Amino acid sequence: MLTDDRHPIRSRRKSSKAIVFGAMLGLLGFAIIGQVPSAAEAPRLVPAALVDVPNEDGLQTAVLAGGCFWGIQGVFQHVEGVVSATSGYAGGSAETATYEQTETGLTGHAEAVRIVFDPQKISYGTLLRIFFSAAHDPTQLDRQGPDIGPQYRSAIFPVNEQQAKVANRYIQQLDEAKAFNSAIATTVELGRPFYEAEGYHQDYMYNNPGQPYIAVLERPKIEALRRFFPTIYRAQPVLVAKTAG
């Protein structure tokens, strides 16, 4: 595992997370006494999708974004039927698909995760159900918890028209069922390429379990996954380090 002083970009990432995390804790006391309203909604098991992509032969790909990609990647690495989960950027151009440019919030990219899965073991609709239930809060607009900006937006990047239809119908279904207290802010952005993130972002939750940002904000998502989806929860994650090459 690389330490902060051995990788300056990772150090900056951790430092920014530490600042945001500290500010969040500082606001917590005000939120408790009602001076700072909180829009965050707790994880909950939402209904299964009524419309899904057919289970065909061969591997399929889903691309999802919901805040920091460390957490989204970590969740789906623990899902049975997922062959790989890779952190990256989607929504912008290849020229700006880097961490430092994406973090400006000006590139159109969102921190996203490409999920390769076996549709004979898990469906696209089930991945979306996990995404809305355990991986993030889909009611937050251009943010996720303490991370603020369009690069942290909730978004689905379908790889084809069929996925786009399923994603749009599922969002409509959940809104009509009032699955959340607020309207879902998730966007469906068809035709946006995915670009793989830098190597030091891959398997980040697994490699840094004791980091406060991971321990407090991201690890609870794994527990929500295990609690809501016990039959498809996988204790040992599928890591990029083990599937690359």
mmCIF file of C-alpha atoms in Angstrom:
data_model
loop_
_atom_site.group_PDB
_atom_site.id
_atom_site.type_symbol
_atom_site.label_atom_id
_atom_site.label_comp_id
_atom_site.label_asym_id
_atom_site.label_seq_id
_atom_site.Cartn_x
_atom_site.Cartn_y
_atom_site.Cartn_z
ATOM 1 C CA MET A 1 0.000 0.000 0.000
ATOM 2 C CA LEU A 2 1.358 3.419 -0.905
ATOM 3 C CA THR A 3 1.693 5.942 1.878
ATOM 4 C CA ASP A 4 0.808 9.623 1.467
ATOM 5 C CA ASP A 5 4.382 10.850 1.195
ATOM 6 C CA ARG A 6 5.068 8.384 -1.599
ATOM 7 C CA HIS A 7 2.301 9.666 -3.832
ATOM 8 C CA PRO A 8 1.629 13.426 -3.830
ATOM 9 C CA ILE A 9 -1.655 13.226 -5.744
ATOM 10 C CA ARG A 10 -3.060 10.663 -3.344
ATOM 11 C CA SER A 11 -1.873 12.886 -0.490
ATOM 12 C CA ARG A 12 -3.818 15.840 -1.903
ATOM 13 C CA ARG A 13 -6.879 13.663 -2.291
ATOM 14 C CA LYS A 14 -6.678 12.531 1.301
ATOM 15 C CA SER A 15 -6.036 16.050 2.530
ATOM 16 C CA SER A 16 -9.088 17.437 0.729
ATOM 17 C CA LYS A 17 -11.209 14.603 2.098
ATOM 18 C CA ALA A 18 -9.892 15.274 5.581
ATOM 19 C CA ILE A 19 -10.801 18.964 5.308
ATOM 20 C CA VAL A 20 -14.287 18.200 4.067
ATOM 21 C CA PHE A 21 -14.756 15.478 6.653
ATOM 22 C CA GLY A 22 -13.663 17.793 9.439
ATOM 23 C CA ALA A 23 -16.031 20.488 8.246
ATOM 24 C CA MET A 24 -18.846 17.951 8.172
ATOM 25 C CA LEU A 25 -18.174 16.949 11.752
ATOM 26 C CA GLY A 26 -18.025 20.582 12.744
ATOM 27 C CA LEU A 27 -21.485 21.143 11.278
ATOM 28 C CA LEU A 28 -22.926 18.059 12.901
ATOM 29 C CA GLY A 29 -23.557 19.770 16.195
ATOM 30 C CA PHE A 30 -25.458 22.578 14.466
ATOM 31 C CA ALA A 31 -27.488 20.076 12.464
ATOM 32 C CA ILE A 32 -28.471 18.246 15.643
ATOM 33 C CA ILE A 33 -29.974 21.394 17.135
ATOM 34 C CA GLY A 34 -31.666 22.306 13.869
ATOM 35 C CA GLN A 35 -29.514 25.208 12.717
ATOM 36 C CA VAL A 36 -28.201 23.414 9.611
ATOM 37 C CA PRO A 37 -30.782 21.341 7.725
ATOM 38 C CA SER A 38 -29.702 17.963 6.367
ATOM 39 C CA ALA A 39 -31.080 16.667 3.055
ATOM 40 C CA ALA A 40 -29.445 13.258 3.339
ATOM 41 C CA GLU A 41 -31.722 10.225 3.343
ATOM 42 C CA ALA A 42 -30.852 6.971 5.076
ATOM 43 C CA PRO A 43 -30.255 3.800 3.048
ATOM 44 C CA ARG A 44 -33.362 1.719 2.501
ATOM 45 C CA LEU A 45 -34.316 -1.357 0.474
ATOM 46 C CA VAL A 46 -36.245 -0.065 -2.521
ATOM 47 C CA PRO A 47 -38.588 -2.173 -4.689
ATOM 48 C CA ALA A 48 -37.174 -4.334 -7.473
ATOM 49 C CA ALA A 49 -37.329 -2.977 -11.016
ATOM 50 C CA LEU A 50 -40.528 -3.926 -12.862
ATOM 51 C CA VAL A 51 -38.725 -3.642 -16.209
ATOM 52 C CA ASP A 52 -35.303 -5.209 -16.730
ATOM 53 C CA VAL A 53 -32.744 -5.992 -19.426
ATOM 54 C CA PRO A 54 -33.088 -9.590 -20.683
ATOM 55 C CA ASN A 55 -30.590 -12.094 -19.298
ATOM 56 C CA GLU A 56 -28.571 -12.873 -22.409
ATOM 57 C CA ASP A 57 -25.375 -14.856 -22.847
ATOM 58 C CA GLY A 58 -22.075 -13.054 -22.423
ATOM 59 C CA LEU A 59 -20.889 -10.386 -20.037
ATOM 60 C CA GLN A 60 -22.595 -7.003 -19.826
ATOM 61 C CA THR A 61 -21.459 -3.597 -18.573
ATOM 62 C CA ALA A 62 -23.103 -0.976 -16.363
ATOM 63 C CA VAL A 63 -21.676 2.469 -15.549
ATOM 64 C CA LEU A 64 -22.910 4.211 -12.397
ATOM 65 C CA ALA A 65 -21.958 7.377 -10.509
ATOM 66 C CA GLY A 66 -22.995 8.410 -7.021
ATOM 67 C CA GLY A 67 -20.447 10.492 -5.152
ATOM 68 C CA CYS A 68 -16.860 9.460 -4.556
ATOM 69 C CA PHE A 69 -16.008 6.460 -6.699
ATOM 70 C CA TRP A 70 -14.167 4.797 -3.820
ATOM 71 C CA GLY A 71 -17.471 3.901 -2.200
ATOM 72 C CA ILE A 72 -19.383 2.916 -5.341
ATOM 73 C CA GLN A 73 -16.544 0.663 -6.456
ATOM 74 C CA GLY A 74 -16.288 -0.873 -2.990
ATOM 75 C CA VAL A 75 -19.982 -1.743 -2.875
ATOM 76 C CA PHE A 76 -20.135 -3.470 -6.239
ATOM 77 C CA GLN A 77 -16.908 -5.370 -5.633
ATOM 78 C CA HIS A 78 -18.904 -7.229 -2.966
ATOM 79 C CA VAL A 79 -21.758 -8.268 -5.277
ATOM 80 C CA GLU A 80 -22.040 -11.827 -6.579
ATOM 81 C CA GLY A 81 -22.123 -11.917 -10.352
ATOM 82 C CA VAL A 82 -19.912 -8.848 -10.720
ATOM 83 C CA VAL A 83 -16.774 -9.746 -12.651
ATOM 84 C CA SER A 84 -15.004 -6.403 -12.171
ATOM 85 C CA ALA A 85 -15.670 -2.895 -10.871
ATOM 86 C CA THR A 86 -13.342 -0.137 -12.046
ATOM 87 C CA SER A 87 -13.242 3.491 -10.923
ATOM 88 C CA GLY A 88 -13.145 6.178 -13.585
ATOM 89 C CA TYR A 89 -14.765 9.203 -15.171
ATOM 90 C CA ALA A 90 -17.851 9.562 -17.380
ATOM 91 C CA GLY A 91 -19.731 12.496 -18.824
ATOM 92 C CA GLY A 92 -16.905 14.506 -20.376
ATOM 93 C CA SER A 93 -14.172 14.159 -22.953
ATOM 94 C CA ALA A 94 -11.061 12.008 -23.039
ATOM 95 C CA GLU A 95 -8.855 15.101 -22.762
ATOM 96 C CA THR A 96 -10.228 15.977 -19.320
ATOM 97 C CA ALA A 97 -10.568 12.454 -17.912
ATOM 98 C CA THR A 98 -8.091 12.917 -15.083
ATOM 99 C CA TYR A 99 -8.615 13.258 -11.359
ATOM 100 C CA GLU A 100 -7.220 16.761 -11.044
ATOM 101 C CA GLN A 101 -9.297 18.117 -13.945
ATOM 102 C CA THR A 102 -12.477 16.299 -12.933
ATOM 103 C CA GLU A 103 -12.244 17.667 -9.399
ATOM 104 C CA THR A 104 -12.627 21.220 -10.717
ATOM 105 C CA GLY A 105 -16.253 20.363 -11.499
ATOM 106 C CA LEU A 106 -15.879 21.989 -14.926
ATOM 107 C CA THR A 107 -15.248 18.991 -17.190
ATOM 108 C CA GLY A 108 -18.720 17.429 -17.301
ATOM 109 C CA HIS A 109 -17.308 14.243 -15.809
ATOM 110 C CA ALA A 110 -18.697 12.435 -12.806
ATOM 111 C CA GLU A 111 -16.629 10.071 -10.695
ATOM 112 C CA ALA A 112 -18.069 6.810 -12.007
ATOM 113 C CA VAL A 113 -17.608 3.052 -11.813
ATOM 114 C CA ARG A 114 -17.699 0.593 -14.715
ATOM 115 C CA ILE A 115 -19.265 -2.682 -13.592
ATOM 116 C CA VAL A 116 -18.780 -5.777 -15.726
ATOM 117 C CA PHE A 117 -21.266 -8.470 -14.725
ATOM 118 C CA ASP A 118 -22.634 -11.870 -15.667
ATOM 119 C CA PRO A 119 -26.355 -11.439 -16.488
ATOM 120 C CA GLN A 120 -26.917 -15.118 -15.788
ATOM 121 C CA LYS A 121 -26.058 -14.393 -12.138
ATOM 122 C CA ILE A 122 -27.284 -10.833 -11.642
ATOM 123 C CA SER A 123 -29.382 -8.533 -13.794
ATOM 124 C CA TYR A 124 -28.942 -4.895 -14.748
ATOM 125 C CA GLY A 125 -32.106 -4.075 -12.850
ATOM 126 C CA THR A 126 -30.748 -5.683 -9.694
ATOM 127 C CA LEU A 127 -27.562 -3.640 -9.980
ATOM 128 C CA LEU A 128 -29.724 -0.517 -10.166
ATOM 129 C CA ARG A 129 -31.677 -1.677 -7.114
ATOM 130 C CA ILE A 130 -28.416 -2.007 -5.169
ATOM 131 C CA PHE A 131 -27.312 1.400 -6.464
ATOM 132 C CA PHE A 132 -30.462 3.109 -5.174
ATOM 133 C CA SER A 133 -30.737 1.071 -1.955
ATOM 134 C CA ALA A 134 -27.239 0.857 -0.521
ATOM 135 C CA ALA A 135 -24.609 2.636 -2.622
ATOM 136 C CA HIS A 136 -25.627 6.306 -2.333
ATOM 137 C CA ASP A 137 -28.420 8.816 -1.695
ATOM 138 C CA PRO A 138 -30.083 9.452 -5.079
ATOM 139 C CA THR A 139 -32.028 12.491 -3.846
ATOM 140 C CA GLN A 140 -28.979 14.733 -3.481
ATOM 141 C CA LEU A 141 -28.354 17.070 -6.419
ATOM 142 C CA ASP A 142 -24.741 17.556 -7.546
ATOM 143 C CA ARG A 143 -23.360 16.294 -4.274
ATOM 144 C CA GLN A 144 -23.080 13.257 -2.040
ATOM 145 C CA GLY A 145 -22.751 13.916 1.658
ATOM 146 C CA PRO A 146 -19.821 16.276 2.246
ATOM 147 C CA ASP A 147 -18.634 16.030 -1.378
ATOM 148 C CA ILE A 148 -20.110 18.885 -3.389
ATOM 149 C CA GLY A 149 -20.050 19.539 -7.130
ATOM 150 C CA PRO A 150 -21.346 18.042 -10.403
ATOM 151 C CA GLN A 151 -18.471 15.568 -10.381
ATOM 152 C CA TYR A 152 -20.259 13.903 -7.439
ATOM 153 C CA ARG A 153 -23.693 13.791 -9.061
ATOM 154 C CA SER A 154 -25.936 10.764 -9.071
ATOM 155 C CA ALA A 155 -25.953 9.477 -12.646
ATOM 156 C CA ILE A 156 -26.506 6.385 -14.726
ATOM 157 C CA PHE A 157 -24.529 6.080 -17.976
ATOM 158 C CA PRO A 158 -26.335 3.430 -20.063
ATOM 159 C CA VAL A 159 -24.244 1.657 -22.663
ATOM 160 C CA ASN A 160 -27.249 1.191 -24.970
ATOM 161 C CA GLU A 161 -30.850 2.257 -25.518
ATOM 162 C CA GLN A 162 -32.214 -0.769 -23.696
ATOM 163 C CA GLN A 163 -30.354 0.110 -20.505
ATOM 164 C CA ALA A 164 -31.493 3.720 -20.834
ATOM 165 C CA LYS A 165 -35.127 2.621 -21.074
ATOM 166 C CA VAL A 166 -34.792 0.410 -17.998
ATOM 167 C CA ALA A 167 -33.024 3.132 -15.995
ATOM 168 C CA ASN A 168 -35.578 5.827 -16.849
ATOM 169 C CA ARG A 169 -38.504 3.532 -16.126
ATOM 170 C CA TYR A 170 -36.996 2.486 -12.787
ATOM 171 C CA ILE A 171 -36.507 6.080 -11.651
ATOM 172 C CA GLN A 172 -40.116 6.792 -12.608
ATOM 173 C CA GLN A 173 -41.244 3.669 -10.728
ATOM 174 C CA LEU A 174 -39.404 4.659 -7.539
ATOM 175 C CA ASP A 175 -40.653 8.241 -7.674
ATOM 176 C CA GLU A 176 -44.242 7.087 -8.190
ATOM 177 C CA ALA A 177 -43.880 4.684 -5.254
ATOM 178 C CA LYS A 178 -42.447 7.523 -3.121
ATOM 179 C CA ALA A 179 -39.532 5.266 -2.228
ATOM 180 C CA PHE A 180 -37.698 8.351 -0.925
ATOM 181 C CA ASN A 181 -38.878 11.416 0.924
ATOM 182 C CA SER A 182 -37.618 13.664 -1.882
ATOM 183 C CA ALA A 183 -37.613 13.320 -5.661
ATOM 184 C CA ILE A 184 -34.789 11.324 -7.207
ATOM 185 C CA ALA A 185 -32.083 13.571 -8.693
ATOM 186 C CA THR A 186 -30.342 10.825 -10.680
ATOM 187 C CA THR A 187 -29.709 11.664 -14.328
ATOM 188 C CA VAL A 188 -29.618 9.150 -17.179
ATOM 189 C CA GLU A 189 -26.864 10.108 -19.630
ATOM 190 C CA LEU A 190 -26.742 7.899 -22.689
ATOM 191 C CA GLY A 191 -23.768 7.749 -25.021
ATOM 192 C CA ARG A 192 -21.106 9.045 -22.633
ATOM 193 C CA PRO A 193 -17.828 7.071 -22.760
ATOM 194 C CA PHE A 194 -16.140 5.794 -19.616
ATOM 195 C CA TYR A 195 -12.467 6.507 -18.925
ATOM 196 C CA GLU A 196 -10.548 4.486 -16.366
ATOM 197 C CA ALA A 197 -9.150 6.394 -13.388
ATOM 198 C CA GLU A 198 -5.576 6.478 -12.201
ATOM 199 C CA GLY A 199 -4.232 3.315 -10.618
ATOM 200 C CA TYR A 200 -3.990 4.731 -7.109
ATOM 201 C CA HIS A 201 -7.808 5.150 -7.040
ATOM 202 C CA GLN A 202 -8.471 1.474 -7.753
ATOM 203 C CA ASP A 203 -9.396 -0.828 -4.834
ATOM 204 C CA TYR A 204 -9.130 2.241 -2.608
ATOM 205 C CA MET A 205 -11.658 1.172 0.013
ATOM 206 C CA TYR A 206 -10.023 -2.241 0.327
ATOM 207 C CA ASN A 207 -6.507 -0.794 0.582
ATOM 208 C CA ASN A 208 -7.376 1.971 3.080
ATOM 209 C CA PRO A 209 -9.949 0.562 5.524
ATOM 210 C CA GLY A 210 -8.776 2.700 8.438
ATOM 211 C CA GLN A 211 -8.900 6.074 6.711
ATOM 212 C CA PRO A 212 -11.577 8.156 8.537
ATOM 213 C CA TYR A 213 -13.388 9.119 5.317
ATOM 214 C CA ILE A 214 -13.601 5.447 4.320
ATOM 215 C CA ALA A 215 -14.417 4.135 7.790
ATOM 216 C CA VAL A 216 -17.178 6.625 8.554
ATOM 217 C CA LEU A 217 -18.735 7.456 5.172
ATOM 218 C CA GLU A 218 -18.023 4.551 2.835
ATOM 219 C CA ARG A 219 -17.722 1.325 4.828
ATOM 220 C CA PRO A 220 -21.321 1.557 6.137
ATOM 221 C CA LYS A 221 -22.463 1.096 2.536
ATOM 222 C CA ILE A 222 -20.984 -2.406 2.584
ATOM 223 C CA GLU A 223 -22.972 -3.217 5.711
ATOM 224 C CA ALA A 224 -26.139 -1.891 4.042
ATOM 225 C CA LEU A 225 -25.438 -4.130 1.051
ATOM 226 C CA ARG A 226 -24.980 -7.165 3.296
ATOM 227 C CA ARG A 227 -28.134 -6.371 5.246
ATOM 228 C CA PHE A 228 -30.392 -5.671 2.257
ATOM 229 C CA PHE A 229 -29.022 -8.275 -0.162
ATOM 230 C CA PRO A 230 -27.680 -11.205 1.898
ATOM 231 C CA THR A 231 -28.085 -13.765 -0.901
ATOM 232 C CA ILE A 232 -25.887 -11.849 -3.355
ATOM 233 C CA TYR A 233 -23.438 -10.309 -0.894
ATOM 234 C CA ARG A 234 -19.877 -11.541 -1.385
ATOM 235 C CA ALA A 235 -17.571 -11.298 1.636
ATOM 236 C CA GLN A 236 -14.383 -11.265 -0.448
ATOM 237 C CA PRO A 237 -14.387 -8.402 -2.963
ATOM 238 C CA VAL A 238 -13.343 -8.830 -6.569
ATOM 239 C CA LEU A 239 -10.398 -6.473 -6.888
ATOM 240 C CA VAL A 240 -8.993 -4.645 -9.890
ATOM 241 C CA ALA A 241 -5.552 -5.789 -8.799
ATOM 242 C CA LYS A 242 -6.652 -9.403 -9.249
ATOM 243 C CA THR A 243 -8.627 -8.991 -12.483
ATOM 244 C CA ALA A 244 -6.351 -6.635 -14.428
ATOM 245 C CA GLY A 245 -4.368 -8.013 -17.285
#
